[in-house]
Tab-separated table of C-alpha atoms in Angstrom:
chain	number	residue	atom	x	y	z
A	1	MET	CA	14.578	-3.290	-11.577
A	2	SER	CA	16.773	-6.386	-10.951
A	3	SER	CA	16.975	-9.393	-13.613
A	4	MET	CA	15.674	-12.567	-13.295
A	5	ILE	CA	17.458	-14.524	-15.904
A	6	PRO	CA	15.981	-18.104	-16.587
A	7	GLY	CA	18.612	-20.699	-15.651
A	8	GLY	CA	18.953	-24.409	-15.196
A	9	GLY	CA	16.787	-26.217	-13.374
A	10	SER	CA	15.843	-30.041	-12.204
A	11	ALA	CA	13.598	-31.744	-14.631
A	12	ASP	CA	10.860	-31.499	-13.748
A	13	SER	CA	11.464	-27.592	-12.886
A	14	THR	CA	12.498	-24.238	-14.537
A	15	VAL	CA	14.853	-22.117	-12.137
A	16	VAL	CA	14.292	-18.347	-12.599
A	17	ALA	CA	17.104	-16.945	-10.910
A	18	THR	CA	18.928	-13.508	-9.944
A	19	PRO	CA	21.555	-12.375	-6.839
A	20	ARG	CA	18.345	-11.447	-5.129
A	21	LEU	CA	15.928	-13.797	-5.608
A	22	THR	CA	14.796	-17.271	-6.722
A	23	PHE	CA	11.567	-19.376	-7.905
A	24	ARG	CA	10.495	-22.074	-9.336
A	25	VAL	CA	7.698	-22.479	-12.397
A	26	PRO	CA	6.330	-25.769	-13.477
A	27	PRO	CA	8.194	-26.994	-17.111
A	28	ALA	CA	4.952	-26.941	-19.139
A	29	PHE	CA	4.868	-22.552	-19.064
A	30	PHE	CA	5.272	-20.712	-21.629
A	31	GLU	CA	8.058	-17.824	-21.430
A	32	LEU	CA	7.136	-14.079	-22.588
A	33	PRO	CA	10.648	-12.235	-23.855
A	34	VAL	CA	10.478	-9.453	-21.362
A	35	HIS	CA	14.351	-9.970	-20.821
A	36	GLU	CA	15.061	-9.637	-24.958
A	37	THR	CA	16.234	-6.473	-26.502
A	38	GLU	CA	13.617	-4.573	-28.529
A	39	GLU	CA	15.323	-5.924	-32.545
A	40	GLN	CA	14.930	-9.059	-31.020
A	41	VAL	CA	11.550	-9.616	-29.220
A	42	GLY	CA	10.073	-9.822	-32.557
A	43	GLN	CA	11.697	-12.277	-33.192
A	44	ALA	CA	11.363	-14.185	-30.026
A	45	LEU	CA	7.728	-13.852	-30.188
A	46	ILE	CA	7.813	-15.299	-33.620
A	47	GLU	CA	9.764	-18.450	-31.757
A	48	LEU	CA	6.806	-18.280	-29.124
A	49	ALA	CA	4.371	-18.323	-31.584
A	50	GLN	CA	5.511	-21.576	-32.866
A	51	ASP	CA	5.877	-23.363	-30.051
A	52	VAL	CA	2.454	-22.502	-28.772
A	53	TYR	CA	0.789	-23.418	-32.145
A	54	PRO	CA	3.654	-26.007	-33.275
A	55	GLN	CA	0.870	-26.799	-36.549
A	56	GLY	CA	-0.230	-23.484	-37.295
A	57	THR	CA	0.932	-20.932	-40.421
A	58	PRO	CA	3.987	-18.422	-41.189
A	59	GLU	CA	0.580	-15.630	-40.902
A	60	LEU	CA	-0.641	-17.111	-37.858
A	61	TRP	CA	2.874	-16.873	-36.261
A	62	PHE	CA	3.149	-13.448	-37.243
A	63	GLN	CA	-0.578	-12.814	-36.331
A	64	TYR	CA	0.259	-13.702	-32.870
A	65	ALA	CA	3.477	-12.230	-32.152
A	66	ALA	CA	2.051	-8.935	-33.538
A	67	THR	CA	-0.916	-9.269	-31.122
A	68	GLN	CA	1.492	-9.867	-28.128
A	69	LEU	CA	4.468	-7.068	-28.865
A	70	PRO	CA	2.398	-4.576	-27.632
A	71	VAL	CA	1.585	-6.808	-24.167
A	72	VAL	CA	5.073	-7.713	-23.678
A	73	ALA	CA	6.444	-3.948	-24.949
A	74	GLU	CA	4.168	-3.109	-21.832
A	75	MET	CA	5.770	-5.156	-19.440
A	76	MET	CA	8.943	-4.282	-20.356
A	77	GLU	CA	8.477	-0.973	-19.444
A	78	ALA	CA	6.336	-1.577	-16.482
A	79	GLY	CA	9.946	-3.743	-15.059
A	80	VAL	CA	8.387	-7.388	-15.174
A	81	ASP	CA	10.660	-8.915	-14.847
A	82	TYR	CA	9.419	-12.915	-15.624
A	83	ALA	CA	6.788	-13.552	-17.573
A	84	GLY	CA	5.074	-16.874	-17.604
A	85	PHE	CA	1.890	-18.659	-19.158
A	86	CYS	CA	-0.085	-21.708	-19.193
A	87	LEU	CA	-2.421	-23.414	-21.679
A	88	LEU	CA	-3.811	-26.398	-20.238
A	89	ASP	CA	-6.695	-29.151	-22.045
A	90	LEU	CA	-8.843	-30.147	-19.125
A	91	ASP	CA	-11.402	-32.965	-20.716
A	92	GLY	CA	-11.376	-31.021	-24.227
A	93	ARG	CA	-11.732	-27.338	-22.840
A	94	ARG	CA	-9.122	-25.327	-23.116
A	95	SER	CA	-8.212	-23.442	-20.038
A	96	THR	CA	-5.199	-20.740	-19.716
A	97	ALA	CA	-3.342	-18.184	-16.938
A	98	THR	CA	-0.891	-16.063	-17.109
A	99	VAL	CA	1.996	-15.529	-13.969
A	100	THR	CA	4.546	-12.761	-13.890
A	101	GLY	CA	6.985	-11.335	-11.380
A	102	ALA	CA	9.290	-8.445	-10.406
A	103	LEU	CA	11.726	-7.265	-7.544
A	104	LEU	CA	11.180	-3.558	-6.746
A	105	GLU	CA	14.329	-2.191	-6.266
A	106	SER	CA	12.563	0.456	-3.889
A	107	VAL	CA	9.391	1.017	-2.351
A	108	PRO	CA	8.085	4.992	-1.535
A	109	ASP	CA	10.297	7.171	-0.448
A	110	GLY	CA	12.644	4.083	0.349
A	111	ARG	CA	11.003	3.402	3.183
A	112	LYS	CA	10.809	-0.253	4.736
A	113	MET	CA	7.392	-1.914	4.667
A	114	THR	CA	6.049	-4.867	6.636
A	115	ALA	CA	2.707	-6.546	5.456
A	116	ALA	CA	1.034	-4.771	7.945
A	117	SER	CA	1.923	-1.504	6.001
A	118	VAL	CA	1.325	-2.476	2.614
A	119	ALA	CA	-2.115	-4.661	3.772
A	120	ALA	CA	-3.241	-1.102	5.254
A	121	GLU	CA	-1.990	1.117	2.112
A	122	LEU	CA	-3.830	-1.893	0.143
A	123	ALA	CA	-6.818	-1.680	1.907
A	124	GLY	CA	-7.163	2.075	1.166
A	125	LEU	CA	-6.231	2.283	-2.053
A	126	SER	CA	-8.767	-0.457	-3.632
A	127	GLY	CA	-12.002	-0.844	-3.407
A	128	GLU	CA	-14.485	-3.001	-1.619
A	129	GLU	CA	-14.264	-5.068	-3.797
A	130	ALA	CA	-10.917	-6.489	-3.721
A	131	GLN	CA	-10.025	-8.748	-0.445
A	132	ILE	CA	-7.198	-8.135	1.013
A	133	GLU	CA	-5.083	-11.195	3.361
A	134	THR	CA	-1.494	-11.307	4.541
A	135	VAL	CA	-0.034	-15.280	4.282
A	136	TRP	CA	2.968	-16.827	5.410
A	137	LEU	CA	5.138	-17.798	2.687
A	138	THR	CA	8.096	-20.093	3.148
A	139	ALA	CA	9.879	-16.290	2.468
A	140	GLY	CA	8.105	-14.656	4.950
A	141	GLU	CA	4.470	-12.812	5.750
A	142	ALA	CA	3.353	-11.299	2.814
A	143	VAL	CA	-0.015	-9.538	1.423
A	144	VAL	CA	-2.365	-11.142	-1.054
A	145	ARG	CA	-5.010	-9.048	-2.932
A	146	PHE	CA	-7.515	-10.963	-4.998
A	147	THR	CA	-9.638	-8.695	-7.457
A	148	ALA	CA	-11.395	-9.152	-10.637
A	149	ASP	CA	-12.127	-7.244	-13.822
A	150	VAL	CA	-13.723	-7.667	-16.902
A	151	THR	CA	-11.348	-7.453	-20.039
A	152	THR	CA	-11.904	-8.326	-23.928
A	153	LEU	CA	-10.004	-10.570	-24.937
A	154	PRO	CA	-8.594	-10.417	-28.396
A	155	ALA	CA	-9.956	-12.768	-31.497
A	156	GLU	CA	-6.514	-14.375	-31.751
A	157	VAL	CA	-6.911	-15.854	-28.226
A	158	THR	CA	-10.640	-16.833	-28.660
A	159	ASP	CA	-12.454	-20.479	-28.720
A	160	SER	CA	-15.156	-18.407	-30.954
A	161	GLY	CA	-12.532	-16.162	-33.141
A	162	ARG	CA	-14.086	-12.784	-31.814
A	163	PRO	CA	-13.119	-10.426	-29.216
A	164	GLU	CA	-15.125	-11.259	-26.083
A	165	ASP	CA	-15.702	-9.809	-22.694
A	166	VAL	CA	-14.481	-11.939	-20.029
A	167	GLU	CA	-14.118	-11.683	-16.565
A	168	VAL	CA	-10.525	-12.153	-15.286
A	169	GLY	CA	-9.549	-13.193	-11.663
A	170	LYS	CA	-6.329	-12.028	-10.268
A	171	ILE	CA	-4.087	-12.759	-7.521
A	172	ALA	CA	-1.209	-10.510	-6.552
A	173	VAL	CA	1.462	-11.438	-3.679
A	174	PHE	CA	3.371	-8.118	-2.101
A	175	LEU	CA	6.359	-10.138	-0.586
A	176	PRO	CA	8.379	-7.452	1.858
A	177	LEU	CA	11.725	-8.006	2.142
A	178	ARG	CA	13.379	-7.180	5.744
A	179	ARG	CA	16.156	-6.218	5.353
A	180	GLU	CA	16.193	-3.511	2.511
A	181	ALA	CA	14.053	-1.561	0.892
A	182	GLU	CA	12.625	-3.850	-1.616
A	183	MET	CA	9.668	-5.247	-2.803
A	184	VAL	CA	8.743	-8.880	-3.982
A	185	LEU	CA	5.408	-8.845	-6.413
A	186	PHE	CA	4.207	-11.845	-7.894
A	187	GLU	CA	0.541	-11.499	-10.318
A	188	LEU	CA	-1.701	-14.446	-11.642
A	189	SER	CA	-4.457	-13.471	-14.135
A	190	THR	CA	-6.918	-15.902	-15.601
A	191	PRO	CA	-9.884	-15.340	-17.979
A	192	CYS	CA	-11.098	-18.877	-16.358
A	193	MET	CA	-12.844	-18.455	-13.601
A	194	GLN	CA	-14.764	-21.690	-13.327
A	195	ASP	CA	-10.493	-22.859	-12.848
A	196	TRP	CA	-9.663	-20.459	-10.149
A	197	ASP	CA	-8.906	-23.391	-7.891
A	198	LEU	CA	-6.761	-25.199	-9.841
A	199	TYR	CA	-4.870	-21.779	-11.048
A	200	SER	CA	-5.002	-20.735	-7.137
A	201	ASP	CA	-3.206	-23.830	-6.037
A	202	LEU	CA	-0.675	-23.113	-8.887
A	203	PHE	CA	-0.041	-19.714	-8.006
A	204	PHE	CA	0.651	-20.590	-4.080
A	205	ASN	CA	2.596	-23.491	-5.088
A	206	ILE	CA	5.098	-21.052	-7.013
A	207	VAL	CA	5.435	-17.977	-4.529
A	208	ASN	CA	6.249	-20.837	-1.954
A	209	THR	CA	9.226	-21.476	-3.793
A	210	ILE	CA	10.605	-17.914	-3.290
A	211	GLU	CA	14.050	-17.870	-1.630
A	212	VAL	CA	15.758	-14.387	-0.835
A	213	HIS	CA	19.464	-14.913	-0.671
A	214	GLY	CA	21.447	-13.449	2.090
A	215	GLU	CA	17.740	-13.656	4.586
A	216	SER	CA	17.122	-16.497	6.804
A	217	PRO	CA	13.961	-17.879	5.771
A	218	VAL	CA	11.419	-17.483	8.119
A	219	GLU	CA	9.465	-20.828	8.920
A	220	ALA	CA	5.633	-20.093	9.742
A	221	PRO	CA	2.484	-22.034	9.165
A	222	VAL	CA	1.185	-21.237	5.732
A	223	PRO	CA	-2.668	-21.026	6.447
A	224	ALA	CA	-5.261	-22.417	4.520
A	225	GLN	CA	-5.890	-19.782	1.343
A	226	PRO	CA	-9.170	-17.668	1.758
A	227	ALA	CA	-12.857	-19.985	0.877
A	228	ASP	CA	-14.462	-16.304	-0.237
A	229	VAL	CA	-12.616	-15.632	-4.277
A	230	PRO	CA	-13.757	-13.642	-7.191
A	231	PRO	CA	-17.333	-14.579	-8.203
A	232	SER	CA	-17.118	-17.217	-11.106
A	233	GLY	CA	-16.372	-15.880	-14.628
A	234	PRO	CA	-18.503	-16.771	-17.925
A	235	GLU	CA	-18.209	-20.078	-19.222
A	236	ASP	CA	-15.303	-20.442	-22.238
A	237	ALA	CA	-16.605	-21.037	-25.611
A	238	THR	CA	-15.369	-24.725	-26.776
A	239	ASN	CA	-15.425	-24.376	-30.465
A	240	GLY	CA	-13.984	-22.798	-33.728
A	241	VAL	CA	-10.031	-23.984	-33.034
A	242	HIS	CA	-8.687	-24.234	-36.651
A	243	VAL	CA	-5.141	-24.462	-34.991
A	244	PRO	CA	-4.211	-26.557	-32.266
A	245	LEU	CA	-2.480	-25.110	-29.663
A	246	GLN	CA	0.152	-27.310	-27.837
A	247	ALA	CA	-2.078	-27.584	-24.873
A	248	GLN	CA	-0.399	-29.829	-21.148
A	249	SER	CA	-2.363	-31.435	-18.990
A	250	VAL	CA	-2.892	-30.692	-15.322
A	251	ARG	CA	0.144	-33.599	-14.596
A	252	ASP	CA	2.584	-31.649	-16.758
A	253	VAL	CA	1.696	-27.514	-15.259
A	254	PHE	CA	1.822	-29.080	-11.867
A	255	GLY	CA	5.327	-31.075	-12.674
C-alpha cells in the first residue's frame, strides 16, 4: 500500500497526498489515525475524542477511544490510507458519514484493469441489490457501486444511548490507473439515509478532486449520478445526547 500523508492545504480544504495520488477533503472532516504506530494510536484516539466531544469528560474520551480502537486497527490491517468522518447539525438533527481511501499497489495477477473489466467483475461478485455504474471523474473513467447493508451501531454513537440496528448506505468508487496495475478505491458510508443526496454530492465532490501524478488527466464530462439509490433507512433519534458533539454546518463540510 502507498501512504497518503495529510499535508498543508488551502484555508478551505485539507490536502492528502502521496507521490502517486492527491485529493481534497473538506476541512470539517475528523481524521482517524490510520497512519499512527500501534503505540500511538490510543493517544491519537483520545485526542480525536476531545475534538469530537470538546465538553466531554476523560471517562467519555477513553470510552470513545476504546470503541474506535478496533475499527482503526481493522482499517490499518486492511491497508486503508485515509479515513475521515463528518458530524453535521442539520436543523438540530445529528447526521454523519465516513469516507475512506486506499491506493492498491496491485490488482489480482498484476493485470491492468479497465473500468469495463472492473464493472464486469463487480457485477459477478455483487448481488442483485447492488447497483453498478461507470462514470467519468477528473482522473479518468471509474466504476461506482451502490449498496445498502444493515449494521449495529454501538451505544456510544447513538442518540438513544443504546445499540441500534440501522441501514447503512454505501458508495464505492474504483478507479483503475491506466499506466500501472494499480487501483484507487474510495468508499463512503452513512447510517443517515435521509441525507443520502447530501452525502452523495459530497462524496463525488471529493473523488472528482483525485489527481494521479505522472498521468495526464482525461477530459470527459461527468454524467449526472443515477437517481436510483439504496432505499431510505430508519429516521435517527434526536434525544438522549448529554455531551454535545462538535457538529458542523453543511457550509463547513462543503468548504
